[in-house]
Tab-separated table of C-alpha atoms in Angstrom:
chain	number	residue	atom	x	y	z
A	1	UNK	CA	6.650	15.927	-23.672
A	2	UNK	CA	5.203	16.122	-19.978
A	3	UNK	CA	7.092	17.853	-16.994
A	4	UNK	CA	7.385	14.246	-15.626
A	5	UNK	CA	8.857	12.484	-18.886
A	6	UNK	CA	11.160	15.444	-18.862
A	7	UNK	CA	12.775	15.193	-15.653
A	8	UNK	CA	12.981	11.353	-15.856
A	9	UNK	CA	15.341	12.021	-19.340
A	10	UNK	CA	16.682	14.816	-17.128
A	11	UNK	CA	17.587	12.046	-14.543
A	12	UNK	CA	19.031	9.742	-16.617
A	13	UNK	CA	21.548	11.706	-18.475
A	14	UNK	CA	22.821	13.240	-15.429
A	15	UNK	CA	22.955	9.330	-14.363
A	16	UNK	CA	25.324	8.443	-18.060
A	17	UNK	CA	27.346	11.697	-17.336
A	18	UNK	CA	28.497	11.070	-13.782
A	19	UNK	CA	28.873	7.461	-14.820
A	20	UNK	CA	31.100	8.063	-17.995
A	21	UNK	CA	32.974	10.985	-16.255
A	22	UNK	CA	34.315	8.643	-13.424
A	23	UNK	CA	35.312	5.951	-16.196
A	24	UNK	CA	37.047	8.816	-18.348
A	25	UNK	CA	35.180	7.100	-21.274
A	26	UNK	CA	35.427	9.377	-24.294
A	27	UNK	CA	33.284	7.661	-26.403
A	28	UNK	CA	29.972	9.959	-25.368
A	29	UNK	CA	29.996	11.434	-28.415
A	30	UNK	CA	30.825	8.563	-30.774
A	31	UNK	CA	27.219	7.224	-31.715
A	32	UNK	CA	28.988	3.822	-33.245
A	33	UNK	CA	30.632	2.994	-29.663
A	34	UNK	CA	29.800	-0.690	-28.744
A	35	UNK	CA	27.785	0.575	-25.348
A	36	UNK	CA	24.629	2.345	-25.329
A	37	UNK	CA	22.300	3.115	-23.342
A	38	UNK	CA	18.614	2.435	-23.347
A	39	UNK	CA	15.507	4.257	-21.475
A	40	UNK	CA	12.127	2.604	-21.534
A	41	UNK	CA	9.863	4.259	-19.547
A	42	UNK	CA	5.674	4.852	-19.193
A	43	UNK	CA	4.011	7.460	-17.667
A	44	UNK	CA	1.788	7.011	-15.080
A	45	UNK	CA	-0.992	9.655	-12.849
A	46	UNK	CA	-0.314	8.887	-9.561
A	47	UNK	CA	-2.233	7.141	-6.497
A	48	UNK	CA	-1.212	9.366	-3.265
A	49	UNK	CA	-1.912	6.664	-0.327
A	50	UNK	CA	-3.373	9.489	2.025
A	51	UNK	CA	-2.859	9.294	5.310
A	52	UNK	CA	-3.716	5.615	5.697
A	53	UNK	CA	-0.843	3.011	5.281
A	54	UNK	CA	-2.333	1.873	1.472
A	55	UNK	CA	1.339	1.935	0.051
A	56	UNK	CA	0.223	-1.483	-1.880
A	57	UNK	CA	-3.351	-0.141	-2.550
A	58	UNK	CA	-1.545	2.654	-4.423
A	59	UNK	CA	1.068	0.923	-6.257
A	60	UNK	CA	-1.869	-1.555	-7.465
A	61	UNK	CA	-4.071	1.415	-8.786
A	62	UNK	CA	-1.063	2.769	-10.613
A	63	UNK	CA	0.218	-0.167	-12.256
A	64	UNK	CA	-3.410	-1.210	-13.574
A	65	UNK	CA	-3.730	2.435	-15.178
A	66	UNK	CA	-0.215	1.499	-16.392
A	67	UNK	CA	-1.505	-1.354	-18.325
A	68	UNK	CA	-4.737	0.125	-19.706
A	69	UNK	CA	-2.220	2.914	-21.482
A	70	UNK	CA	-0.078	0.073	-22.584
A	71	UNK	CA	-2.488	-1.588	-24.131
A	72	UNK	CA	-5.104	0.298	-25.691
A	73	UNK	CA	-3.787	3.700	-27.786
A	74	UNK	CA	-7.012	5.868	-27.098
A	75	UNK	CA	-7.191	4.602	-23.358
A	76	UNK	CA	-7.224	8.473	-21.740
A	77	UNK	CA	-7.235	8.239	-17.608
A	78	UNK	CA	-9.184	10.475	-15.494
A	79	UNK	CA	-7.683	13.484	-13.594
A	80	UNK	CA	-10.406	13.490	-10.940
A	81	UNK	CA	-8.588	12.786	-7.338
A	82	UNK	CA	-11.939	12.226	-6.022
A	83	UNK	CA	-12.256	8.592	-8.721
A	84	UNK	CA	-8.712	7.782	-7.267
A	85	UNK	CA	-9.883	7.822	-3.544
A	86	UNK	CA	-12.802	6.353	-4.135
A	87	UNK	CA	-11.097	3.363	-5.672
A	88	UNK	CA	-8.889	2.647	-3.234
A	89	UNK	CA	-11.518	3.109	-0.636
A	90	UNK	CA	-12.997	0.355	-2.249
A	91	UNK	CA	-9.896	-1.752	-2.858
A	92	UNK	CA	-9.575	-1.578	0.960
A	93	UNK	CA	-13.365	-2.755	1.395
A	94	UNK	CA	-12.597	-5.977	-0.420
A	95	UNK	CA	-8.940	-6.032	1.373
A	96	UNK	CA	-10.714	-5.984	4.830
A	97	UNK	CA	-13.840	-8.403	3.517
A	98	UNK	CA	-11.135	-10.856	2.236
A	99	UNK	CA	-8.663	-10.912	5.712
A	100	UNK	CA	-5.992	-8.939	3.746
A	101	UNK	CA	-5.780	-5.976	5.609
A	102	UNK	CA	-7.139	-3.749	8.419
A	103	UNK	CA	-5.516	-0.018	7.832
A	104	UNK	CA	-4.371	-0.556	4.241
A	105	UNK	CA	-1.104	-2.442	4.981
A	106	UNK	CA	-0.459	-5.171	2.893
A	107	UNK	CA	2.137	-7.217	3.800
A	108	UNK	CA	1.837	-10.517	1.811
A	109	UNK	CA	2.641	-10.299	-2.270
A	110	UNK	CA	-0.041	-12.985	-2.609
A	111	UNK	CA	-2.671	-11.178	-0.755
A	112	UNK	CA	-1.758	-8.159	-3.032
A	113	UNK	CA	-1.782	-10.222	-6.238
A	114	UNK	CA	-4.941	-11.862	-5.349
A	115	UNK	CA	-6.541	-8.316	-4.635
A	116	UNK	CA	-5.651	-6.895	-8.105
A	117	UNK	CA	-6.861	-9.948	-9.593
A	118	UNK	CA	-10.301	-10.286	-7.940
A	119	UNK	CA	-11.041	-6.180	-8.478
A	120	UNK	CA	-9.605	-5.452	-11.785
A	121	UNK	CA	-9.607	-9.350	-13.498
A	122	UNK	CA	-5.894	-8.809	-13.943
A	123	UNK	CA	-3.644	-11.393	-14.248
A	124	UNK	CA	-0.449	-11.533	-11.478
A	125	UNK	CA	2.163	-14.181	-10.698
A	126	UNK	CA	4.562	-13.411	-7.518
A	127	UNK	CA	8.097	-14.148	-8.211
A	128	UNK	CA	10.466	-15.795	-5.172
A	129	UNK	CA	13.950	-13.909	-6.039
A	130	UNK	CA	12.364	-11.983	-8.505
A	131	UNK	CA	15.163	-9.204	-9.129
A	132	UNK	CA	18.003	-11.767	-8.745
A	133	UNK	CA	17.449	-12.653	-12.482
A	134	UNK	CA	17.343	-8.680	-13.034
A	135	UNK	CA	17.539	-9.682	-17.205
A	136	UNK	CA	14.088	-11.360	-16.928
A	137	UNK	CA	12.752	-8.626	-15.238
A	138	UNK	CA	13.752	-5.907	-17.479
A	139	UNK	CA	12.732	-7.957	-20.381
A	140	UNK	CA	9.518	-7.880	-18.886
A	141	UNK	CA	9.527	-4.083	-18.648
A	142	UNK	CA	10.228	-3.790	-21.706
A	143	UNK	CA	7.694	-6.025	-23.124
A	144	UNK	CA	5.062	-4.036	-20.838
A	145	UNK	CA	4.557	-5.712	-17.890
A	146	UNK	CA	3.857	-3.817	-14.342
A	147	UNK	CA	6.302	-4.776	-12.050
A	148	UNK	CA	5.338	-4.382	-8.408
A	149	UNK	CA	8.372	-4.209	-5.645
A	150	UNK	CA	8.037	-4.437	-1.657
A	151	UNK	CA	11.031	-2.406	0.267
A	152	UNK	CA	12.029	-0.247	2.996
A	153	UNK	CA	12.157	3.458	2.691
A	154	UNK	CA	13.880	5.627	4.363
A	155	UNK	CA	12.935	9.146	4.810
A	156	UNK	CA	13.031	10.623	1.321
A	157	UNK	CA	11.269	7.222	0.454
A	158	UNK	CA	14.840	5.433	-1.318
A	159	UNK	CA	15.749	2.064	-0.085
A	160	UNK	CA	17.494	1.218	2.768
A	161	UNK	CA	18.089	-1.160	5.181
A	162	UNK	CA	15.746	-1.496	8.405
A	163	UNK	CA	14.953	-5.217	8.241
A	164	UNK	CA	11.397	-4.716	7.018
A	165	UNK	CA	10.553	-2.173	9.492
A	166	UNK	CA	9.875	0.893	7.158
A	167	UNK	CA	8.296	-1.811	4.510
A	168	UNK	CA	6.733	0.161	1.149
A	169	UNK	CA	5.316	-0.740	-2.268
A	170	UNK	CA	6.634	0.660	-5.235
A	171	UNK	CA	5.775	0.256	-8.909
A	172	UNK	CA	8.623	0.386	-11.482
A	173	UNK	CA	6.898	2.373	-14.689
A	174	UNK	CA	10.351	1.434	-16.475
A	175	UNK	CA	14.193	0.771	-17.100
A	176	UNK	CA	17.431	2.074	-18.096
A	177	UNK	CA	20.478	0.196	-18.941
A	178	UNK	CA	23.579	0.300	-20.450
A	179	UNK	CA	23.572	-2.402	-23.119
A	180	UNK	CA	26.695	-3.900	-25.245
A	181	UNK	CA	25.311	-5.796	-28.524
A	182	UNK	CA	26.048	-4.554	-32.468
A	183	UNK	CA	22.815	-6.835	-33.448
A	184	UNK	CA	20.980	-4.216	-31.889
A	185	UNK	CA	19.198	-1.848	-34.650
A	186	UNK	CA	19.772	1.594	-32.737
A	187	UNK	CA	17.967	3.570	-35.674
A	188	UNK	CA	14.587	1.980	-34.347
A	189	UNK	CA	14.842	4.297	-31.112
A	190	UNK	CA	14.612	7.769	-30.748
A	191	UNK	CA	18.427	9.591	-29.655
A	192	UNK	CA	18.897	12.274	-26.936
A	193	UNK	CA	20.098	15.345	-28.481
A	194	UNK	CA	22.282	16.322	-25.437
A	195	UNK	CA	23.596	12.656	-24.876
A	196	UNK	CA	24.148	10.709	-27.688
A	197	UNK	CA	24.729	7.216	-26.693
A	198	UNK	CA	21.220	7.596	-24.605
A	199	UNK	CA	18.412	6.013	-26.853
A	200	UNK	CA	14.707	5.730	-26.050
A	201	UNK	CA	11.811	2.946	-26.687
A	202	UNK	CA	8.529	1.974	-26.142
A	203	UNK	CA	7.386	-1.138	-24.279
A	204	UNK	CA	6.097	-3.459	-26.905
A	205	UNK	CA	5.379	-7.338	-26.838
A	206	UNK	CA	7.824	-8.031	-29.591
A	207	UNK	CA	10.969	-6.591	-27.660
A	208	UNK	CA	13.042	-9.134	-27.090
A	209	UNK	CA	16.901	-8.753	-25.664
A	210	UNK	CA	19.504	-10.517	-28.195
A	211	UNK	CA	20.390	-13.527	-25.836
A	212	UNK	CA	23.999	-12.290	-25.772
A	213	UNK	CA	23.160	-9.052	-24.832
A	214	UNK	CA	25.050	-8.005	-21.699
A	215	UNK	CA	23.054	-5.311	-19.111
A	216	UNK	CA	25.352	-3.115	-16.926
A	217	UNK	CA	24.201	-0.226	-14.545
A	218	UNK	CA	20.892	-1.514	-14.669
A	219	UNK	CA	18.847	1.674	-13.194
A	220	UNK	CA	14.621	1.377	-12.819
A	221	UNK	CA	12.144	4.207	-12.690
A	222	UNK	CA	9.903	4.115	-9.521
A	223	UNK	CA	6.447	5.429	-8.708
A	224	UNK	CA	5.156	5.044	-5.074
A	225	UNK	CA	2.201	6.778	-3.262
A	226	UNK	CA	4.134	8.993	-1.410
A	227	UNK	CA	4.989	11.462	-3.928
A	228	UNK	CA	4.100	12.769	-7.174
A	229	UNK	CA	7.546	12.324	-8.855
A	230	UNK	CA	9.083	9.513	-10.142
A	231	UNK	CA	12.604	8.380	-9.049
A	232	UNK	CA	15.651	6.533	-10.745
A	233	UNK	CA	17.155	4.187	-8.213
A	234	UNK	CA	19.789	1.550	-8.738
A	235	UNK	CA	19.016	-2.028	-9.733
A	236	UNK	CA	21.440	-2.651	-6.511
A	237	UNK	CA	19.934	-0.524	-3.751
A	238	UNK	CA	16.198	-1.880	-4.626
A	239	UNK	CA	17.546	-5.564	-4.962
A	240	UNK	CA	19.126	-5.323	-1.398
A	241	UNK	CA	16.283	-3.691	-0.012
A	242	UNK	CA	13.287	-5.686	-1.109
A	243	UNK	CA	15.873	-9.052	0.308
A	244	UNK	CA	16.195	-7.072	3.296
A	245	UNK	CA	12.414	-7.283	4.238
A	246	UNK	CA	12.641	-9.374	7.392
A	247	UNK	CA	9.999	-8.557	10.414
A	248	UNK	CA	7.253	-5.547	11.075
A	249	UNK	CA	8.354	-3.005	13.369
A	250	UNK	CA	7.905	-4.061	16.556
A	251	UNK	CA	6.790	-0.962	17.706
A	252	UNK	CA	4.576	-0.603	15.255
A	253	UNK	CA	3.111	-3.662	15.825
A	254	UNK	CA	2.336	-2.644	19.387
A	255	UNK	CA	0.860	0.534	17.990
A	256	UNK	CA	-1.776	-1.195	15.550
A	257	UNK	CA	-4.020	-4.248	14.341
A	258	UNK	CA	-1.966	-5.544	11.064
A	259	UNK	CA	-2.451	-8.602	9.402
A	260	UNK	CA	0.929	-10.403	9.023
A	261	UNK	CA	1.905	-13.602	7.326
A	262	UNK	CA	2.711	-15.876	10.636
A	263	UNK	CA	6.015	-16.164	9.956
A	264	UNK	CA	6.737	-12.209	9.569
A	265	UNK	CA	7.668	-9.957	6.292
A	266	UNK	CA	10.433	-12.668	5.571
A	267	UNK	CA	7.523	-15.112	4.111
A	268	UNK	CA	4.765	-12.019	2.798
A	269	UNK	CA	7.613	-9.649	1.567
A	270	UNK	CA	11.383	-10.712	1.195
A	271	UNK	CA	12.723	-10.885	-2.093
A	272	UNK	CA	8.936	-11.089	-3.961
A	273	UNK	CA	8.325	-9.232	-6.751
A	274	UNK	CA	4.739	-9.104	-8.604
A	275	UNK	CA	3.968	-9.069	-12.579
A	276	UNK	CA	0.567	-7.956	-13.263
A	277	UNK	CA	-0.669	-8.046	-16.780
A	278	UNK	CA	-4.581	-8.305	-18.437
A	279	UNK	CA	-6.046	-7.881	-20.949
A	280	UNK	CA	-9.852	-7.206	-19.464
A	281	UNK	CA	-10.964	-5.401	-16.457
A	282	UNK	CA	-13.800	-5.727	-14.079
A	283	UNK	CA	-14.928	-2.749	-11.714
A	284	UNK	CA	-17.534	-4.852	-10.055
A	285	UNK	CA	-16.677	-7.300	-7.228
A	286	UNK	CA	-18.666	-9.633	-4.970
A	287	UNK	CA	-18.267	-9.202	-1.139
C-alpha cells in the first residue's frame, strides 16, 4: 500500500472514531451491526498548478489519469514532472486559442468540459445542482466516474465561504459513507483490521447501491493542484461551498485579464459539478 492510500485509511478511521465516540455507539466492534461503513477510493499522481492560476487545468489532468487507471489494468502513468507541465502548457494553448482562458483560470464548467473533451476525446456532462442529489453522485464514484467540483478555498485550501472570490477546482478520487442495508454482501470488500465496521472497494461499473440503501456522513476524498496530499472533507462543507460560488473577486478582477461568464461565477461556477468519463484518448488537437 502507498504512503498516500495509507493516510487516506488513516483519515477515515480517525473520521468513524470521532464520529462513533460522540454517538457512544458500541457497536464498533460488532461486524454484524446494521451500519457500516464504506471507502472507495483511487489513487491519483498529482498535477501541481505552478504558479499560474491552472486550478481547472490541474484537476482536468488528474482526473483523465484517473480514468486511464480505472480502466485499463496495465495502464502505468509517468513520474516525469517535466510530461505534467508540458501538458498543461498545452492545455492552456488550446484554452487561450479557444477564448477559455488567459492565465489558466477557468471559470465556466462548460468551457472546462469542452477543454477535456477536445484534448483528451473524453466524454463530460456538467450537472446544474450536481451534489444536491449527493446519492447519484456517489454512485457515480463508485462506478468510476471523475467527478470534477468548483469551490472556494480558504487558506489551507478547505471550503469556505467567500462568495466565489477564492474560486478552486478540485477532483474527488473517491467516497466514504456510512451505509445501513443487510442486502449488502460485506464479505465482497476488504475489512480494516483496526476498525471493523470500515470496509473497502473498488470502483467498478457493476456497483450499484440497493435502492433502499440509506447514505449518512457522506465524506469525499479530494485532490487539487495545490498540494500533494489528498484530503477528506464533508459532503456538507463542499456542497455549501461549490453553491456559494457567486462573483470573481473584485479586486482581483482589477488586478488581471480573466475571462468570465457575463453574468459572473453564479452562471460558470455555482452549484456545477462535471463527470468526465472515455473510453479513448487523443493527444493531438487542432488549433
Amino acid at each position: 500500500m502507498s504512503a498516500h492510500a495509507f493516510d487516506v485509511r488513516r483519515q477515515c478511521r480517525e473520521i468513524i472514531l470521532d464520529i462513533t465516540d460522540k454517538q457512544g455507539n458500541s457497536s464498533l466492534d460488532d461486524t454484524k451491526a446494521v451500519r457500516k461503513w464504506l471507502l472507495c477510493n483511487r489513487e491519483v499522481p498529482t498535477r501541481l498548478q505552478g504558479k499560474l492560476p491552472r486550478c481547472g487545468l490541474s484537476a482536468v489532468s488528474m482526473a483523465v489519469e484517473l480514468i486511464k487507471r480505472e480502466e485499463d489494468d496495465n495502464y502505468v502513468a509517468s513520474s516525469a514532472q517535466k510530461l505534467y507541465e508540458e501538458e498543461l502548457d498545452n492545455l492552456l494553448i488550446l484554452a487561450k486559442s479557444r477564448g477559455f482562458s488567459n492565465q489558466g483560470e477557468l471559470y465556466s464548467a462548460e468551457n472546462l468540459a469542452c477543454l477535456a473533451e477536445e484534448f483528451y476525446g473524453v466524454e463530460c456532462s456538467v450537472m446544474s445542482n450536481g451534489l444536491e442529489d449527493h446519492h447519484s453522485t456517489v454512485s457515480k464514484l463508485l462506478k468510476g466516474t471523475a467527478v470534477l467540483v468548483p469551490y472556494d478555498a480558504d487558506k489551507n485550501n478547505k471550503p469556505c465561504l467567500e462568495n466565489g472570490h477564492r474560486a478552486h477546482w478540485a477532483l474527488l478520487t473517491g467516497v466514504m459513507c456510512e451505509l445501513s442495508d443487510n442486502s449488502i454482501d460485506w464479505t465482497l470488500f476488504e475489512q480494516d483490521v483496526d476498525v471493523p465496521t470500515l470496509f473497502y472497494a473498488s470502483p467498478s461499473q457493476s456497483f450499484v447501491l440497493p435502492p433502499n440503501c440509506t447514505l449518512q456522513h457522506v465524506y469525499f476524498c479530494i485532490k487539487h493542484g495545490k498540494s500533494n496530499h489528498t484530503a477528506v472533507w464533508t459532503l456538507e462543507s463542499l456542497k455549501s461551498s461549490n453553491a456559494n460560488l457567486l462573483e470573481l473577486d473584485p479586486k482581483r478582477r482589477l488586478a488581471g485579464n480573466w475571462v468570465v461568464p457575463r453574468d459572473d461565477l453564479r452562471v460558470g461556477l455555482c452549484q456545477k459539478i462535471v463527470l468526465m468519463s472515455g473510453k479513448s484518448y487523443k493527444t493531438e488537437y487542432q488549433l
